[in-house]
mmCIF file of C-alpha atoms and ligand atoms in Angstrom:
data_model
loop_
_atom_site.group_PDB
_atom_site.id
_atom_site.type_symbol
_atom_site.label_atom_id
_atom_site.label_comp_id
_atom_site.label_asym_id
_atom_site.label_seq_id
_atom_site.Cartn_x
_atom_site.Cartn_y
_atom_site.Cartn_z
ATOM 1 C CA UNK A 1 31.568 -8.616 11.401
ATOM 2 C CA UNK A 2 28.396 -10.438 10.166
ATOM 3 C CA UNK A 3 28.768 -10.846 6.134
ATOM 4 C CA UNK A 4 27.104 -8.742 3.445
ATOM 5 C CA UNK A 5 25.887 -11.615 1.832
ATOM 6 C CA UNK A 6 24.093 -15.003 3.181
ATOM 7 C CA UNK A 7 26.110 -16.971 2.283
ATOM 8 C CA UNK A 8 29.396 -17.654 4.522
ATOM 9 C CA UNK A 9 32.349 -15.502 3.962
ATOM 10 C CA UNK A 10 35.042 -17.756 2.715
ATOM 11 C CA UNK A 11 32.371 -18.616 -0.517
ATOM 12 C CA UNK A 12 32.491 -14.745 -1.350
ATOM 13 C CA UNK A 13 34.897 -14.162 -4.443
ATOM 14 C CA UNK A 14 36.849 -11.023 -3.466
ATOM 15 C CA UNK A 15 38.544 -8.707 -5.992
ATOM 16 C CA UNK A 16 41.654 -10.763 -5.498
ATOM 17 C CA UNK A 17 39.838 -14.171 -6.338
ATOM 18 C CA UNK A 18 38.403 -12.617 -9.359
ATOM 19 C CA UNK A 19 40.578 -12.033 -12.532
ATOM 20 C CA UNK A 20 39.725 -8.928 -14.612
ATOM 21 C CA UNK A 21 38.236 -11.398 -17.646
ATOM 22 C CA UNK A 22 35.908 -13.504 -15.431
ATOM 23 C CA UNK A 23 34.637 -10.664 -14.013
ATOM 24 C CA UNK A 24 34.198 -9.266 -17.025
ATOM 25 C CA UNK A 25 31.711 -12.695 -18.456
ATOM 26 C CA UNK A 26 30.418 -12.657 -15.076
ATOM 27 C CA UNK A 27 29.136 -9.048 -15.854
ATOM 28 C CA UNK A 28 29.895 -6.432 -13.880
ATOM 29 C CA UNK A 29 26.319 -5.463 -13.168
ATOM 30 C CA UNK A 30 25.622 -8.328 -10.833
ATOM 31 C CA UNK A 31 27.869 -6.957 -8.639
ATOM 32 C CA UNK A 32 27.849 -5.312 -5.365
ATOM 33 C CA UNK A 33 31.113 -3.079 -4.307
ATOM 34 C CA UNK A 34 31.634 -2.882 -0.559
ATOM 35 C CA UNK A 35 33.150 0.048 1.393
ATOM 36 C CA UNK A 36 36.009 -0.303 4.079
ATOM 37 C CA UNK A 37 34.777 -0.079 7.310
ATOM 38 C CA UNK A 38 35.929 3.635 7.789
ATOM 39 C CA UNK A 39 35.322 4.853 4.286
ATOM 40 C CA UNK A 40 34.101 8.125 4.305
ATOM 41 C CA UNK A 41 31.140 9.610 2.728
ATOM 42 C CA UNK A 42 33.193 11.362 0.201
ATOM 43 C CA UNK A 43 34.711 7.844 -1.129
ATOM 44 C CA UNK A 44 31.089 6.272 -1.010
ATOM 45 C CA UNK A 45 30.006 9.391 -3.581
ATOM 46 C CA UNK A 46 32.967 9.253 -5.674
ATOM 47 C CA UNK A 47 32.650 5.651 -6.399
ATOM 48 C CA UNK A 48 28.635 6.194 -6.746
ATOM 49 C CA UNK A 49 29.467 9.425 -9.268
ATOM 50 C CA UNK A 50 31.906 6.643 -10.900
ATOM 51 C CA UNK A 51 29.195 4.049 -11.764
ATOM 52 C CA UNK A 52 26.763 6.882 -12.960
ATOM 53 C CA UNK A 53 29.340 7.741 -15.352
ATOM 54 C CA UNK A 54 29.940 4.478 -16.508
ATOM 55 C CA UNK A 55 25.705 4.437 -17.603
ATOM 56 C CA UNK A 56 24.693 2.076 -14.654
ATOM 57 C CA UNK A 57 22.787 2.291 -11.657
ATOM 58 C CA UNK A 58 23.763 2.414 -8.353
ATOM 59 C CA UNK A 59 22.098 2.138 -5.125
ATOM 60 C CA UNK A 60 24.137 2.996 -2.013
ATOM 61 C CA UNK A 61 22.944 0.762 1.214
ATOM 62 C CA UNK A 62 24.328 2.209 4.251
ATOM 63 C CA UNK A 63 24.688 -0.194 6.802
ATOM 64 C CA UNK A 64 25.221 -0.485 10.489
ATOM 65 C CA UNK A 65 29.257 -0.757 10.025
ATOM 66 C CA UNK A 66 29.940 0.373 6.182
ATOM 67 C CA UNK A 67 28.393 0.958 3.428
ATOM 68 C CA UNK A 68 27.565 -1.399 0.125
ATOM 69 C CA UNK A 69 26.580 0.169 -3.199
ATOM 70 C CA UNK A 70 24.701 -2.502 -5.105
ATOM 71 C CA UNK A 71 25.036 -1.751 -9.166
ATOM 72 C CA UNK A 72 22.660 -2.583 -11.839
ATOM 73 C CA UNK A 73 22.349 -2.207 -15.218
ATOM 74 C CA UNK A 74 23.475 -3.930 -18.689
ATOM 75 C CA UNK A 75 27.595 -3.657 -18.118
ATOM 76 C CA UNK A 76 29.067 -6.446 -19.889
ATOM 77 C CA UNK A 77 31.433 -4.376 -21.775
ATOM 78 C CA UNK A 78 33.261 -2.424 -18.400
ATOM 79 C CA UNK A 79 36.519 -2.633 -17.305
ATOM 80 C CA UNK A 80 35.973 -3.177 -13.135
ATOM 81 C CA UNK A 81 39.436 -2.745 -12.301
ATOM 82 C CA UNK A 82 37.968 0.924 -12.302
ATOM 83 C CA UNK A 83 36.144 0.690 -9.417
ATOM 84 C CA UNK A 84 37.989 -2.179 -7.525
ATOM 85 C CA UNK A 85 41.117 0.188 -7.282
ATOM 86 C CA UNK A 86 38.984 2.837 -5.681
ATOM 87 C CA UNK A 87 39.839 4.687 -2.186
ATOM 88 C CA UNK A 88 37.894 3.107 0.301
ATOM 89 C CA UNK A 89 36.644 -0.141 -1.582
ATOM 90 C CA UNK A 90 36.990 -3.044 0.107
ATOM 91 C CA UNK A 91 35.983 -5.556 -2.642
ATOM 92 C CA UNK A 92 33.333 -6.517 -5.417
ATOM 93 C CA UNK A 93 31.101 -9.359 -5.018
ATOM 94 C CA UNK A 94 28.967 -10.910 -7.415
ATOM 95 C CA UNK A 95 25.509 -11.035 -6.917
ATOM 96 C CA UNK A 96 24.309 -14.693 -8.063
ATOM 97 C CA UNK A 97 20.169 -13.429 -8.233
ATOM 98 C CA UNK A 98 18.726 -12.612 -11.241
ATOM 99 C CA UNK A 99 16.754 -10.228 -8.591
ATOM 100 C CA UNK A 100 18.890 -8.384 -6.722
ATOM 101 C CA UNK A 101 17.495 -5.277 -4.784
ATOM 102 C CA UNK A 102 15.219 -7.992 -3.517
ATOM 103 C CA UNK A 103 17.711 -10.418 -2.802
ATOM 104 C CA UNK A 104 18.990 -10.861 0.764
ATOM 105 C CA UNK A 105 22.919 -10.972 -1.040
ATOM 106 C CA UNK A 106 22.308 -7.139 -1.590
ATOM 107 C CA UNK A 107 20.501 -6.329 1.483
ATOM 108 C CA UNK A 108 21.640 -8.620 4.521
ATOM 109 C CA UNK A 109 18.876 -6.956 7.302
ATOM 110 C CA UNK A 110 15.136 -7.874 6.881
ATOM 111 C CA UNK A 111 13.530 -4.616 5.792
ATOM 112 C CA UNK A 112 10.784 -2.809 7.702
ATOM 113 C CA UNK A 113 7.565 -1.658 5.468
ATOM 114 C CA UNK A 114 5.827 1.256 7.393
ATOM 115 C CA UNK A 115 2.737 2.800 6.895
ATOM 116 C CA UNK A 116 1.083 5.730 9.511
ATOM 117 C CA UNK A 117 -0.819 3.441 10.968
ATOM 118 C CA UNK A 118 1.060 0.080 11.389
ATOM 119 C CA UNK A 119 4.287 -1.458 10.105
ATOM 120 C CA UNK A 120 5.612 -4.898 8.563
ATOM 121 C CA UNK A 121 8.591 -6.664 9.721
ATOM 122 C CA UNK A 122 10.419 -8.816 11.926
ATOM 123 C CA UNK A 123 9.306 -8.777 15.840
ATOM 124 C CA UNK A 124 5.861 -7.887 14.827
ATOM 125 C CA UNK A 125 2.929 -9.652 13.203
ATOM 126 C CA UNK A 126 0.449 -7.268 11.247
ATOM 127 C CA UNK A 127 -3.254 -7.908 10.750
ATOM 128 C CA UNK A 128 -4.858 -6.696 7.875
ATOM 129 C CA UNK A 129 -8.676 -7.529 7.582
ATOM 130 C CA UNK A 130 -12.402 -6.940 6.301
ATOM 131 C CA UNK A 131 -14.308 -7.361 3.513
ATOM 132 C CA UNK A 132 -13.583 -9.224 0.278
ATOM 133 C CA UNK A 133 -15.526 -6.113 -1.491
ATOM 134 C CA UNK A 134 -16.395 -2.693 -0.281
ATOM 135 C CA UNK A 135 -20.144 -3.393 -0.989
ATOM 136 C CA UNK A 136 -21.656 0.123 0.817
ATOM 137 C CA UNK A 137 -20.376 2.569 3.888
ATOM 138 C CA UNK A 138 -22.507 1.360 6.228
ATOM 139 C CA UNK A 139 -21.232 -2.111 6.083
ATOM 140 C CA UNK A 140 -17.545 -0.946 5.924
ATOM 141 C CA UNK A 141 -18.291 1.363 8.955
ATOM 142 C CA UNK A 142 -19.254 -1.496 10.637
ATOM 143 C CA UNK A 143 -16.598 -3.520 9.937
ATOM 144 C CA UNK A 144 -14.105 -0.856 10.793
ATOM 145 C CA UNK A 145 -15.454 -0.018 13.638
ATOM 146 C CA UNK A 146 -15.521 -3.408 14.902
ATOM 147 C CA UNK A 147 -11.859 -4.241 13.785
ATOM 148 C CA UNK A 148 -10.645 -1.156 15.437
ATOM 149 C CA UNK A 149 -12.045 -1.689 18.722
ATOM 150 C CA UNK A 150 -10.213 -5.003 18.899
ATOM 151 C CA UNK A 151 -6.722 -3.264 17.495
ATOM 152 C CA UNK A 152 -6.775 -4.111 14.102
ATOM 153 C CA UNK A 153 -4.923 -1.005 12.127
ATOM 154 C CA UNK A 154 -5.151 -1.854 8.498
ATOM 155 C CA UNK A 155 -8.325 -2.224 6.598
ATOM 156 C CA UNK A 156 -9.186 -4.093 3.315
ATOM 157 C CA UNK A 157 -11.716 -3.804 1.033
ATOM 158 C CA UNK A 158 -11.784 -3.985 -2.780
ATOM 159 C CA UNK A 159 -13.127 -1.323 -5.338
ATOM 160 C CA UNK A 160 -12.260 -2.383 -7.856
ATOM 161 C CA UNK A 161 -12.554 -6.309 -8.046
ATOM 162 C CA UNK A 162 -10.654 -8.884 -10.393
ATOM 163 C CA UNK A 163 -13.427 -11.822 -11.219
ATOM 164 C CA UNK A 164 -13.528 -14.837 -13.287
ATOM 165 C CA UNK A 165 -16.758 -14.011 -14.670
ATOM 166 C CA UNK A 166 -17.705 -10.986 -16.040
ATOM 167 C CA UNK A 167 -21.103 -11.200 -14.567
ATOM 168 C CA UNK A 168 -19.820 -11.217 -11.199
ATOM 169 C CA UNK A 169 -20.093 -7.938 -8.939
ATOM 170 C CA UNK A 170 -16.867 -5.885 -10.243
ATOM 171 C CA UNK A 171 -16.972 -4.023 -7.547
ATOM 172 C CA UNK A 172 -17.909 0.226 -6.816
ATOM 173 C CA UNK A 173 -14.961 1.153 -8.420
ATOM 174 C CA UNK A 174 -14.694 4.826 -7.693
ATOM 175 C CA UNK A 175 -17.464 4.611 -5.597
ATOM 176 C CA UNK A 176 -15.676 2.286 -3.180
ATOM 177 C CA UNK A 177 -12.550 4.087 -3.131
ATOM 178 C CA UNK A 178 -14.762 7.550 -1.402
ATOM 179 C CA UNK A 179 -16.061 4.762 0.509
ATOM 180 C CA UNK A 180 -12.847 3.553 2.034
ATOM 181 C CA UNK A 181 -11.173 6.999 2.225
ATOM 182 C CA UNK A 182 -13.924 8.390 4.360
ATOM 183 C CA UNK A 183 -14.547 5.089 6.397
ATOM 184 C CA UNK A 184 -10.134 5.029 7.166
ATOM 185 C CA UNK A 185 -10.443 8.521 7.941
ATOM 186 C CA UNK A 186 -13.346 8.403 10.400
ATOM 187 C CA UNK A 187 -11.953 5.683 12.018
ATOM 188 C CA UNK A 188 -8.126 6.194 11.519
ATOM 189 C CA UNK A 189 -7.044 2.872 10.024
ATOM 190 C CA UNK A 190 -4.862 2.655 6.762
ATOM 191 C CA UNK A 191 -6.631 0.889 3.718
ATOM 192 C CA UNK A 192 -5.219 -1.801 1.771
ATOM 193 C CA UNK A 193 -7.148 -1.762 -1.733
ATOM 194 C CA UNK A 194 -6.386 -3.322 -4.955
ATOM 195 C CA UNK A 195 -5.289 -1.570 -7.912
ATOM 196 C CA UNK A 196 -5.932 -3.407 -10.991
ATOM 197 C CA UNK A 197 -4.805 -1.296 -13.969
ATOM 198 C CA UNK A 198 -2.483 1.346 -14.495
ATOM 199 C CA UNK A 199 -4.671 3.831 -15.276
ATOM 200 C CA UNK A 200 -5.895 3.612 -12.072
ATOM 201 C CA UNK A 201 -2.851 3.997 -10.029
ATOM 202 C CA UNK A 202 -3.363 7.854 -9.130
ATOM 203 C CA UNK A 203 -7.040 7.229 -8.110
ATOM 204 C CA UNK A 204 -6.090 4.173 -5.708
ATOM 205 C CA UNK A 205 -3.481 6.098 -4.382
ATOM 206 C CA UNK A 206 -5.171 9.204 -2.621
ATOM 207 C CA UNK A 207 -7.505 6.848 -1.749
ATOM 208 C CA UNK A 208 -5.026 3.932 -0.051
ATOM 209 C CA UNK A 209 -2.162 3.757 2.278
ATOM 210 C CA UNK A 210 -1.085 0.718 0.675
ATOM 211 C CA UNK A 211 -1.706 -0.587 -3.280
ATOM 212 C CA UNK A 212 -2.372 -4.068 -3.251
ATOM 213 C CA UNK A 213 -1.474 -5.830 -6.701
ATOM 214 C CA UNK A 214 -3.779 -8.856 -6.927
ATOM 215 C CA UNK A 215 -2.805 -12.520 -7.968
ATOM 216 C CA UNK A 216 -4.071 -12.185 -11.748
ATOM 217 C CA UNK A 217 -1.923 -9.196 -12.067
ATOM 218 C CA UNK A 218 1.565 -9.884 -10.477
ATOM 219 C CA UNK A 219 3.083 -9.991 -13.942
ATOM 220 C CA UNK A 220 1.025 -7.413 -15.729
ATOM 221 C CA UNK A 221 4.850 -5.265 -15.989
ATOM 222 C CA UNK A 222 2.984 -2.037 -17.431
ATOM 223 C CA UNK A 223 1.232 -2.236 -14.220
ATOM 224 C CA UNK A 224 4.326 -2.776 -11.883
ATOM 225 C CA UNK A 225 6.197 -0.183 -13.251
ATOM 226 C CA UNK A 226 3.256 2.456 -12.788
ATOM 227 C CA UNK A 227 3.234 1.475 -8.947
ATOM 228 C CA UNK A 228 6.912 1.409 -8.409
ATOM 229 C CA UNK A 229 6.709 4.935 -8.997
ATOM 230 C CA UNK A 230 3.983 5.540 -6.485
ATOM 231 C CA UNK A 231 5.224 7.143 -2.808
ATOM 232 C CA UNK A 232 2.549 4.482 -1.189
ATOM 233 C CA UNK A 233 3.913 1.143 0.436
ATOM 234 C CA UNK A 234 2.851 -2.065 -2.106
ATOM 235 C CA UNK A 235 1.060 -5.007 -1.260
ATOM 236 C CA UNK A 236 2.264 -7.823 -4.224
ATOM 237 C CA UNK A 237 0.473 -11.062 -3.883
ATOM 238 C CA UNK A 238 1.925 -14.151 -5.387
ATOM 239 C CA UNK A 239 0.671 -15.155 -8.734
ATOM 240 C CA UNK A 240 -1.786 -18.298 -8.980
ATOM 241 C CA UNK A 241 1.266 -20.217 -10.682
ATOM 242 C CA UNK A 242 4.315 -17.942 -9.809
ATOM 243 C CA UNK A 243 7.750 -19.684 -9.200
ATOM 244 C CA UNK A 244 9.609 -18.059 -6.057
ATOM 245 C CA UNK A 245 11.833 -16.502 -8.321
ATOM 246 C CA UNK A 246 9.157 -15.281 -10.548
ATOM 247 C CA UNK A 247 7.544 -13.436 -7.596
ATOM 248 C CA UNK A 248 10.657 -12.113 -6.501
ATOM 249 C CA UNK A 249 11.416 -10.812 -10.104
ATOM 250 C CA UNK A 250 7.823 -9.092 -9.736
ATOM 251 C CA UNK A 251 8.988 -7.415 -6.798
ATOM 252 C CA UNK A 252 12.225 -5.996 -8.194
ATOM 253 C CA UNK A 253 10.168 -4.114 -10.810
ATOM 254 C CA UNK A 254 9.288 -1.995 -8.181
ATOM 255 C CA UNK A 255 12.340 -2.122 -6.760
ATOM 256 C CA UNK A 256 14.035 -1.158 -9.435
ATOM 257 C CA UNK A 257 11.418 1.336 -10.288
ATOM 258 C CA UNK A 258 12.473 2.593 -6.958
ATOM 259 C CA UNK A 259 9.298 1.542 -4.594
ATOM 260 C CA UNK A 260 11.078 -0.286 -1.980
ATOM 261 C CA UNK A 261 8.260 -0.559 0.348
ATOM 262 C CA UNK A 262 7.025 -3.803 -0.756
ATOM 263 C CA UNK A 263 5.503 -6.758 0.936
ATOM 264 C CA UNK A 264 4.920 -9.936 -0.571
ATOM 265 C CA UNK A 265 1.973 -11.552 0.171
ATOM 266 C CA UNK A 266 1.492 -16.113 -0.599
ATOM 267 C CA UNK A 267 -2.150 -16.571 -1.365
ATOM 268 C CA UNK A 268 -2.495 -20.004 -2.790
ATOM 269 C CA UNK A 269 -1.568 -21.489 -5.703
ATOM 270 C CA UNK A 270 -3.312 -23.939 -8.083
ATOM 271 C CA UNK A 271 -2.783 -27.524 -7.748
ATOM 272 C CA UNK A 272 -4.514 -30.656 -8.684
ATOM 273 C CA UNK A 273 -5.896 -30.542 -4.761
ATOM 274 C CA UNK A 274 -9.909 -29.967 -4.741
ATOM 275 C CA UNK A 275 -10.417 -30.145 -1.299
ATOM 276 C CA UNK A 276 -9.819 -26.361 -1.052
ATOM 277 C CA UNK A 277 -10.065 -22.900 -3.275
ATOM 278 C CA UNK A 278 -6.606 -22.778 -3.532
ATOM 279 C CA UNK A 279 -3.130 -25.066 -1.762
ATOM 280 C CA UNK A 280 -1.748 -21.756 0.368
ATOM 281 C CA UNK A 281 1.731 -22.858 -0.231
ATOM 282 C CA UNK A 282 3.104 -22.197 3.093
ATOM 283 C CA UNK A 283 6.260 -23.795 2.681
ATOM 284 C CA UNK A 284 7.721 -20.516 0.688
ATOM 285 C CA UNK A 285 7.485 -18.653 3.542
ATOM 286 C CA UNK A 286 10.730 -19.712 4.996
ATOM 287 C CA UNK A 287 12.296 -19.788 1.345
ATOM 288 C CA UNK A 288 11.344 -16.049 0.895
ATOM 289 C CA UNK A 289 13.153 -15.184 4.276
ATOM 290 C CA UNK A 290 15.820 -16.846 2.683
ATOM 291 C CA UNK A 291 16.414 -14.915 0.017
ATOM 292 C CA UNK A 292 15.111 -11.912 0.450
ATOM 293 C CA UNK A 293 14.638 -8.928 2.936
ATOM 294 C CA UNK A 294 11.163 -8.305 1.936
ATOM 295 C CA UNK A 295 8.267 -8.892 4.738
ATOM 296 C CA UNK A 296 5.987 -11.829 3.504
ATOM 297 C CA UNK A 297 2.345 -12.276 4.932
ATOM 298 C CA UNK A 298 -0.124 -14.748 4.308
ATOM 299 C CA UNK A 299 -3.920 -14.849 2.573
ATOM 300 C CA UNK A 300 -5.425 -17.654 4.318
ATOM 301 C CA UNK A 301 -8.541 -16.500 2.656
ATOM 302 C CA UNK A 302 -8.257 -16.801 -0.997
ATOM 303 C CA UNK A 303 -6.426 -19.657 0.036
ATOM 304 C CA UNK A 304 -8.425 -21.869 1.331
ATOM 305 C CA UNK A 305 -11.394 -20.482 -0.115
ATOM 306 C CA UNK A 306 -13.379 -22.054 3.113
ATOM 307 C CA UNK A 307 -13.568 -20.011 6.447
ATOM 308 C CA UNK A 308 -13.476 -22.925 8.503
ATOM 309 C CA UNK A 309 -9.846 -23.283 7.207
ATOM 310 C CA UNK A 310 -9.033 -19.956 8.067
ATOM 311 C CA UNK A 311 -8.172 -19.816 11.579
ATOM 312 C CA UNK A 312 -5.684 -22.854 11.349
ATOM 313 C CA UNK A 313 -3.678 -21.289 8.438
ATOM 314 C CA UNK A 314 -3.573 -18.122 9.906
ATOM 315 C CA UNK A 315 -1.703 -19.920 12.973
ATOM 316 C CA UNK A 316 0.318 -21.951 11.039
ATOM 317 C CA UNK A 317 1.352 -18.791 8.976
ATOM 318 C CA UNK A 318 2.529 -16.832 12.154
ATOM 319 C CA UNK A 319 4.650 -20.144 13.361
ATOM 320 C CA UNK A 320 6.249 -20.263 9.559
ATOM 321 C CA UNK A 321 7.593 -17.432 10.106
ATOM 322 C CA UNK A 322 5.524 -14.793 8.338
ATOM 323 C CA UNK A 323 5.628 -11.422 8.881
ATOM 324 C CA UNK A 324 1.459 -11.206 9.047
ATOM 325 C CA UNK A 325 -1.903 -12.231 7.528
ATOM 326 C CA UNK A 326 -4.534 -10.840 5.330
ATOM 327 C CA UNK A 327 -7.674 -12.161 6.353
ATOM 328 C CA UNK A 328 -11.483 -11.500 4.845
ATOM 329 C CA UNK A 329 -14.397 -10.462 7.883
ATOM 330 C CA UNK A 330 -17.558 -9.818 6.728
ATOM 331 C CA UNK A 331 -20.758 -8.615 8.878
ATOM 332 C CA UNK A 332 -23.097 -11.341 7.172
ATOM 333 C CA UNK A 333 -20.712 -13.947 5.528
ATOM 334 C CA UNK A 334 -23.744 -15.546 4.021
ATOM 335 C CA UNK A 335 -24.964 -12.148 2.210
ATOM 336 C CA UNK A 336 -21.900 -10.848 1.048
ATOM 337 C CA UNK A 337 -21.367 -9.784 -2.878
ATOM 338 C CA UNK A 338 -18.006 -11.739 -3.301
ATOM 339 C CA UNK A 339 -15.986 -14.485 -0.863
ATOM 340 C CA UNK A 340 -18.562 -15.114 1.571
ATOM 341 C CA UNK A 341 -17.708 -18.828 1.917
ATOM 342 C CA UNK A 342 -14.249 -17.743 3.061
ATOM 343 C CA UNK A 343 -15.473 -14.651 5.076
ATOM 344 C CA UNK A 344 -15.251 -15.124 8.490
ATOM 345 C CA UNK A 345 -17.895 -13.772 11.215
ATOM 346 C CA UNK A 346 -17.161 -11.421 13.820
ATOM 347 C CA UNK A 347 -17.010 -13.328 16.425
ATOM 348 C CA UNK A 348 -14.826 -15.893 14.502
ATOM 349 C CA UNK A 349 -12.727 -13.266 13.593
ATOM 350 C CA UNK A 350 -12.224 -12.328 17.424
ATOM 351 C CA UNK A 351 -11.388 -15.957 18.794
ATOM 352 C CA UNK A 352 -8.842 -16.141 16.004
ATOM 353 C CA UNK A 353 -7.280 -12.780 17.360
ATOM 354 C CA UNK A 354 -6.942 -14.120 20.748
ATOM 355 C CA UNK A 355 -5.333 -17.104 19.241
ATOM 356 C CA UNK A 356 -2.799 -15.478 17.691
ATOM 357 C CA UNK A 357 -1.688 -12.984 20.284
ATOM 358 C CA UNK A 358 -1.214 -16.493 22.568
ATOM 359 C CA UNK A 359 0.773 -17.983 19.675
ATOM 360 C CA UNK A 360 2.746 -14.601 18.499
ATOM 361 C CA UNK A 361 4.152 -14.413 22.250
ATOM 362 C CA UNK A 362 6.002 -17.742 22.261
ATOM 363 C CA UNK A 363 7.114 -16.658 18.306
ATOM 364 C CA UNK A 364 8.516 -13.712 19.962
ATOM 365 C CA UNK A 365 5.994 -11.310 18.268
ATOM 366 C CA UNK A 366 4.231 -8.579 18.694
ATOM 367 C CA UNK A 367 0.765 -8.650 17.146
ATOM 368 C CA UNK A 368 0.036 -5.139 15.621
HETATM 369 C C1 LIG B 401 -8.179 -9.936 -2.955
HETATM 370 O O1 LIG B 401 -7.391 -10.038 -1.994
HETATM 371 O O2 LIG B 401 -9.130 -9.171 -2.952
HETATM 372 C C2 LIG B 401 -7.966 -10.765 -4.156
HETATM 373 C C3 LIG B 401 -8.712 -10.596 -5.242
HETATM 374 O O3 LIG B 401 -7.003 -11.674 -4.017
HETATM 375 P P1 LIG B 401 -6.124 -12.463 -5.113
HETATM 376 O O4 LIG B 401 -5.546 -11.419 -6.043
HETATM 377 O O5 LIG B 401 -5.095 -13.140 -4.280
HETATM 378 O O6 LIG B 401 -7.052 -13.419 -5.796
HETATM 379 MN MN1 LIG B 402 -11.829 -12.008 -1.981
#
């Protein structure tokens, strides 16, 4: 049977490897307790009912053969003889993450984000696109309308907008969220929007089919732990200077929150490079499918910060291995309120489309 974990079997300490006192410095709540094959629900409960009462969390993953419970919480102090001599458990494994609902050791199968309207995950390669800013409903009609007739199922747009100057457009705010719901009804796509603060989590929400948390905000925590309790799927974009595991900790706030509908999203980071916006670091993509089971897409927008770079990242995203792009589309590039240098046209936007359904058929893909 394929492993739990990554890594191969024979590295796994089982109970019998582990002595009661190194378990006990190696914490108990980095662990992971896996079921026998034919252990039945009743024995998954009891030993689920058993780490409740020991003040820690647990979070049953059923799998195709048997079922793992992962366990976290602060357990230094607990005997785990307790639940290694359990009916039905098989062993306890350590979990070596500091994240670990988002690490792949917990959660072997790469998971599947859905939304109404479209879905994230492996075999498939989602499109989300339009404008950097909803700027009226006539131009987002347009937009939609446009994006729908070629297939595109998820529209962007921000309301409310995170800028480095205050004089900058800051977007309709509350405005552009009646924009966007009316404009995703009319034409039935699912909106991507940004939420930027947690006050405005409940307004986003009726308004979006999936929260986006923006670069600037990946490690505002009050913020994270307002939209891990939110029923909507969660778009988390990379911070400007975020390490891999720094993202990934991001992501098990909602996690642990208990959002697990989360896709991450690379967008660029800042290096000393000034031929572009941003470097889009596409060389964590494979990393992230390393170790974790989260979808990752790319922003080949913000970047690049050019839309003549566009179309080549967005290919070389897909061949990385990423689950799907973000990518700005704008009516009039050249008028728009925010990111028309990296907006592309139309008709850009629709030879890029044809170039990745070409490209997503020899990655096995299906672009959706
Ligand atoms: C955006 O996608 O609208 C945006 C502001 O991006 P980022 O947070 O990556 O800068
Ligand atoms: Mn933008």
């Amino acid at each position: 049977m394929p492993g739990w974990l990554s890594r191969p079997r024979d590295q796994h300490p089982t109970n019998d490897s582990l002595s009661h006192s190194t378990l006990k410095k190696r914490h108990i709540g980095n662990m992971l307790v896996v079921m026998k094959r034919q252990a039945p629900q009743p024995q998954v409960d009891a030993v689920i009912e058993r780490i409740e009462q020991l003040g820690l969390k647990a979070h049953p993953m059923p799998g195709a053969t048997r079922t793992a419970i992962g366990i976290t919480g602060n357990t230094a102090a607990i005997d785990p003889s307790v639940l290694a001599g359990m009916p039905g458990v098989l062993e306890l494994l350590r979990v070596t993450k500091p994240y670990k609902l988002a690490s792949r050791e917990m959660h072997i199968d790469d998971t599947v984000v859905r939304l109404p309207q479209s879905q994230f995950g492996p075999h498939t390669f989602t499109v989300i696109a339009g404008p950097c800013s909803v700027e009226n409903e006539s131009m987002m009609r347009q937009t939609a309308a446009f994006l729908r007739d070629l297939g595109v199922r998820l529209l962007r747009g921000g309301a409310f907008k995170p800028r480095t100057s205050p004089y900058s457009f800051q977007g309709h705010g509350e405005e552009g969220l009646r924009i966007l719901k009316a404009v995703g009804r009319e034409f039935g796509m699912g909106i991507v929007t940004e939420v930027m603060d947690a006050s405005q989590v409940a307004d986003v929400e009726s308004a979006a089919d999936m929260l986006q948390i923006g670069a600037r905000n990946m490690q505002n925590f009050t913020l994270l732990k307002a939209v891990s309790q939110s029923s909507k799927p969660v778009l988390l974009k990379r911070g400007i200077a975020a390490t891999l595991e720094e993202w990934l900790m991001a992501a098990e706030y909602l996690l642990a929150g208990g959002n697990d509908q989360v896709v991450l999203c690379e967008r660029g980071v800042r290096t000393f490079a000034d031929h572009s916006r941003n470097t889009l670091d596409l060389s964590i993509v494979p990393p992230v499918k390393q170790h974790s089971h989260l979808p990752v897409i790319v922003d080949p927008s913000h970047g690049t910060g050019n839309r003549a770079f566009v179309p080549a990242m967005s290919l070389a995203a897909l061949a990385a291995g990423a689950d799907g792009i973000m990518v700005e589309v704008h009516p009039e590039p050249d008028r728009a309120l925010s990111d028309g240098a990296q907006s592309l046209t139309f008709s850009q936007f629709e030879q890029l489309l044809e170039s990745l359904r070409k490209l997503a058929a020899v990655m096995d893909r299906q672009l959706v």
